[in-house]
Amino acid sequence: MDMRIGILGAGGMADALGTQWARAGHEVMVSGRDLSRSTAQAARMSTAAASAPSAGAAVSASAGTGVVAGVAGAGVVAEVSRAGERGRVLAGSFAEVAEFGEVVVVAVREAGLLDTLHAAGLALRGKALIDVTNAANPKEYDITHSLARLIGEVSGGHVVKAFNLCHVDVWRMTPPVFDGRPLAVPLCGDDPGALTAARTLVTDLGCTPVDGGGAERAALLEATAAFMIGLWFSGADAQAVLPPLPSSGTHQPA
Ligand SMILES: NC(=O)c1ccc[n+]([C@@H]2O[C@H](COP(=O)([O-])OP(=O)(O)OC[C@H]3O[C@@H](n4cnc5c(N)ncnc54)[C@H](OP(=O)(O)O)[C@@H]3O)[C@@H](O)[C@H]2O)c1
């Protein structure tokens, strides 16, 4: 189902995710601190959305065909038939974005989080909020001060933490598939409606939603990002620190 998606932010994450969602047919509105910059950003996103196939449509159309990325066959055909449905990308103030979105994505830097939420105002109350934020300095991340919790308390919205584990360039991939496996995206939140919306947004990227537990587990997702970013910056292959599922200790050998 197509949605109106408001994005608080007009930077890299807003660009990467919002372009993909516009491609999938949603209407998107972005916001930064300067409306003329956000308007230019929205125009670039509209152009990019119209010029490439939707990752989610390509993956679902290719399901069962053995084609993972929609480069050939069924994926492209499905996208051509959807071309006229692609969403627009608009720009507005933080308050306008909060009013506009059936779902509102929080994609600003930690330094601007409180100002942005206050500028967005009362329209966020009771709304589905997708929180993609991470701590500005992963080395100083304090698990007792979760950004997701702060966002929920200040806004009164139903927060789902998501999309914070991967670099912005991963969210530009159409679709993010590694070694033949679509990227799995953990979601932490309590509200069933907000979680349903978040699952749709994950699927539209060509990714697989994973239940990460309730809102209280969002801090663990933030801590995981801080830890992984530390490993990546030290040059380690962070993906290599986890065993595959059969060796996780949860599966008995056959
Ligand atoms: N980049 C990544 O790889 C990545 C990955 C996962 C999660 N995240 C998280 O996603 C969030 C957005 O990241 P991003 O890469 O999109 O950042 P970005 O490109 O720097 O954009 C940040 C956005 O925040 C807005 N903002 C509002 N108040 C601000 C302030 N006081 N200082 C700085 N910016 C302010 C900016 O407004 P203007 O448009 O007016 O500048 C801009 O729209 C961050 O919390 C980040 O930790 C980032």
PDB file of N, CA and C in Angstrom, residues 45-80:
ATOM      1  N   MET A  45      15.944  13.964  -5.925  1.00  0.00           N
ATOM      2  CA  MET A  45      15.388  12.651  -5.562  1.00  0.00           C
ATOM      3  C   MET A  45      14.286  12.238  -6.539  1.00  0.00           C
ATOM      4  N   SER A  46      13.446  13.191  -6.930  1.00  0.00           N
ATOM      5  CA  SER A  46      12.369  12.883  -7.890  1.00  0.00           C
ATOM      6  C   SER A  46      12.968  12.373  -9.192  1.00  0.00           C
ATOM      7  N   THR A  47      14.010  13.055  -9.661  1.00  0.00           N
ATOM      8  CA  THR A  47      14.656  12.659 -10.916  1.00  0.00           C
ATOM      9  C   THR A  47      15.257  11.265 -10.781  1.00  0.00           C
ATOM     10  N   ALA A  48      15.946  11.027  -9.669  1.00  0.00           N
ATOM     11  CA  ALA A  48      16.579   9.711  -9.463  1.00  0.00           C
ATOM     12  C   ALA A  48      15.522   8.622  -9.341  1.00  0.00           C
ATOM     13  N   ALA A  49      14.407   8.941  -8.682  1.00  0.00           N
ATOM     14  CA  ALA A  49      13.358   7.929  -8.488  1.00  0.00           C
ATOM     15  C   ALA A  49      12.762   7.505  -9.824  1.00  0.00           C
ATOM     16  N   ALA A  50      12.664   8.485 -10.736  1.00  0.00           N
ATOM     17  CA  ALA A  50      12.032   8.188 -12.026  1.00  0.00           C
ATOM     18  C   ALA A  50      12.968   7.461 -12.982  1.00  0.00           C
ATOM     19  N   SER A  51      14.262   7.411 -12.634  1.00  0.00           N
ATOM     20  CA  SER A  51      15.225   6.904 -13.615  1.00  0.00           C
ATOM     21  C   SER A  51      15.751   5.510 -13.315  1.00  0.00           C
ATOM     22  N   ALA A  52      15.192   4.835 -12.315  1.00  0.00           N
ATOM     23  CA  ALA A  52      15.674   3.480 -12.001  1.00  0.00           C
ATOM     24  C   ALA A  52      14.530   2.635 -11.486  1.00  0.00           C
ATOM     25  N   PRO A  53      14.640   1.321 -11.639  1.00  0.00           N
ATOM     26  CA  PRO A  53      13.568   0.446 -11.171  1.00  0.00           C
ATOM     27  C   PRO A  53      13.508   0.353  -9.652  1.00  0.00           C
ATOM     28  N   SER A  54      12.324   0.035  -9.150  1.00  0.00           N
ATOM     29  CA  SER A  54      12.143  -0.148  -7.715  1.00  0.00           C
ATOM     30  C   SER A  54      12.743  -1.474  -7.267  1.00  0.00           C
ATOM     31  N   ALA A  55      13.601  -1.408  -6.232  1.00  0.00           N
ATOM     32  CA  ALA A  55      14.288  -2.616  -5.748  1.00  0.00           C
ATOM     33  C   ALA A  55      13.291  -3.634  -5.220  1.00  0.00           C
ATOM     34  N   GLY A  56      12.301  -3.180  -4.463  1.00  0.00           N
ATOM     35  CA  GLY A  56      11.345  -4.108  -3.863  1.00  0.00           C
ATOM     36  C   GLY A  56      10.496  -4.788  -4.914  1.00  0.00           C
ATOM     37  N   ALA A  57      10.016  -4.046  -5.908  1.00  0.00           N
ATOM     38  CA  ALA A  57       9.189  -4.628  -6.966  1.00  0.00           C
ATOM     39  C   ALA A  57      10.007  -5.651  -7.745  1.00  0.00           C
ATOM     40  N   ALA A  58      11.272  -5.325  -7.977  1.00  0.00           N
ATOM     41  CA  ALA A  58      12.116  -6.243  -8.736  1.00  0.00           C
ATOM     42  C   ALA A  58      12.314  -7.546  -7.984  1.00  0.00           C
ATOM     43  N   VAL A  59      12.559  -7.449  -6.656  1.00  0.00           N
ATOM     44  CA  VAL A  59      12.786  -8.665  -5.878  1.00  0.00           C
ATOM     45  C   VAL A  59      11.516  -9.497  -5.811  1.00  0.00           C
ATOM     46  N   SER A  60      10.337  -8.844  -5.538  1.00  0.00           N
ATOM     47  CA  SER A  60       9.128  -9.654  -5.413  1.00  0.00           C
ATOM     48  C   SER A  60       8.720 -10.234  -6.755  1.00  0.00           C
ATOM     49  N   ALA A  61       8.922  -9.480  -7.847  1.00  0.00           N
ATOM     50  CA  ALA A  61       8.555 -10.006  -9.162  1.00  0.00           C
ATOM     51  C   ALA A  61       9.451 -11.167  -9.565  1.00  0.00           C
ATOM     52  N   SER A  62      10.703 -11.153  -9.064  1.00  0.00           N
ATOM     53  CA  SER A  62      11.622 -12.217  -9.459  1.00  0.00           C
ATOM     54  C   SER A  62      11.537 -13.420  -8.534  1.00  0.00           C
ATOM     55  N   ALA A  63      10.728 -13.319  -7.440  1.00  0.00           N
ATOM     56  CA  ALA A  63      10.627 -14.439  -6.503  1.00  0.00           C
ATOM     57  C   ALA A  63      10.161 -15.679  -7.254  1.00  0.00           C
ATOM     58  N   GLY A  64      10.869 -16.769  -7.076  1.00  0.00           N
ATOM     59  CA  GLY A  64      10.483 -18.019  -7.713  1.00  0.00           C
ATOM     60  C   GLY A  64      11.086 -18.178  -9.093  1.00  0.00           C
ATOM     61  N   THR A  65      11.694 -17.116  -9.629  1.00  0.00           N
ATOM     62  CA  THR A  65      12.301 -17.224 -10.942  1.00  0.00           C
ATOM     63  C   THR A  65      13.793 -17.514 -10.823  1.00  0.00           C
ATOM     64  N   GLY A  66      14.335 -17.419  -9.618  1.00  0.00           N
ATOM     65  CA  GLY A  66      15.759 -17.620  -9.438  1.00  0.00           C
ATOM     66  C   GLY A  66      16.551 -16.345  -9.690  1.00  0.00           C
ATOM     67  N   VAL A  67      15.860 -15.248 -10.092  1.00  0.00           N
ATOM     68  CA  VAL A  67      16.555 -13.980 -10.318  1.00  0.00           C
ATOM     69  C   VAL A  67      16.451 -13.160  -9.048  1.00  0.00           C
ATOM     70  N   VAL A  68      17.583 -12.812  -8.421  1.00  0.00           N
ATOM     71  CA  VAL A  68      17.518 -12.065  -7.170  1.00  0.00           C
ATOM     72  C   VAL A  68      17.437 -10.568  -7.435  1.00  0.00           C
ATOM     73  N   ALA A  69      18.371 -10.021  -8.201  1.00  0.00           N
ATOM     74  CA  ALA A  69      18.330  -8.602  -8.520  1.00  0.00           C
ATOM     75  C   ALA A  69      17.552  -8.425  -9.820  1.00  0.00           C
ATOM     76  N   GLY A  70      16.768  -7.343  -9.883  1.00  0.00           N
ATOM     77  CA  GLY A  70      15.869  -7.188 -11.024  1.00  0.00           C
ATOM     78  C   GLY A  70      16.546  -6.618 -12.250  1.00  0.00           C
ATOM     79  N   VAL A  71      17.551  -7.295 -12.729  1.00  0.00           N
ATOM     80  CA  VAL A  71      18.246  -6.780 -13.900  1.00  0.00           C
ATOM     81  C   VAL A  71      17.626  -7.314 -15.183  1.00  0.00           C
ATOM     82  N   ALA A  72      17.002  -8.482 -15.063  1.00  0.00           N
ATOM     83  CA  ALA A  72      16.487  -9.085 -16.277  1.00  0.00           C
ATOM     84  C   ALA A  72      15.121  -9.692 -16.031  1.00  0.00           C
ATOM     85  N   GLY A  73      14.386  -9.914 -17.089  1.00  0.00           N
ATOM     86  CA  GLY A  73      13.153 -10.693 -17.033  1.00  0.00           C
ATOM     87  C   GLY A  73      12.066 -10.051 -16.211  1.00  0.00           C
ATOM     88  N   ALA A  74      11.498 -10.853 -15.304  1.00  0.00           N
ATOM     89  CA  ALA A  74      10.267 -10.480 -14.618  1.00  0.00           C
ATOM     90  C   ALA A  74      10.372  -9.168 -13.860  1.00  0.00           C
ATOM     91  N   GLY A  75      11.532  -8.884 -13.224  1.00  0.00           N
ATOM     92  CA  GLY A  75      11.653  -7.674 -12.428  1.00  0.00           C
ATOM     93  C   GLY A  75      11.448  -6.423 -13.250  1.00  0.00           C
ATOM     94  N   VAL A  76      12.056  -6.375 -14.413  1.00  0.00           N
ATOM     95  CA  VAL A  76      11.976  -5.184 -15.241  1.00  0.00           C
ATOM     96  C   VAL A  76      10.560  -5.008 -15.787  1.00  0.00           C
ATOM     97  N   VAL A  77       9.948  -6.100 -16.211  1.00  0.00           N
ATOM     98  CA  VAL A  77       8.578  -6.022 -16.719  1.00  0.00           C
ATOM     99  C   VAL A  77       7.652  -5.456 -15.654  1.00  0.00           C
ATOM    100  N   ALA A  78       7.806  -5.965 -14.399  1.00  0.00           N
ATOM    101  CA  ALA A  78       6.957  -5.480 -13.319  1.00  0.00           C
ATOM    102  C   ALA A  78       7.157  -3.986 -13.122  1.00  0.00           C
ATOM    103  N   GLU A  79       8.414  -3.534 -13.222  1.00  0.00           N
ATOM    104  CA  GLU A  79       8.674  -2.124 -12.980  1.00  0.00           C
ATOM    105  C   GLU A  79       8.099  -1.255 -14.093  1.00  0.00           C
ATOM    106  N   VAL A  80       8.194  -1.679 -15.321  1.00  0.00           N
ATOM    107  CA  VAL A  80       7.650  -0.885 -16.420  1.00  0.00           C
ATOM    108  C   VAL A  80       6.161  -0.663 -16.197  1.00  0.00           C
TER     109      VAL A  80
END
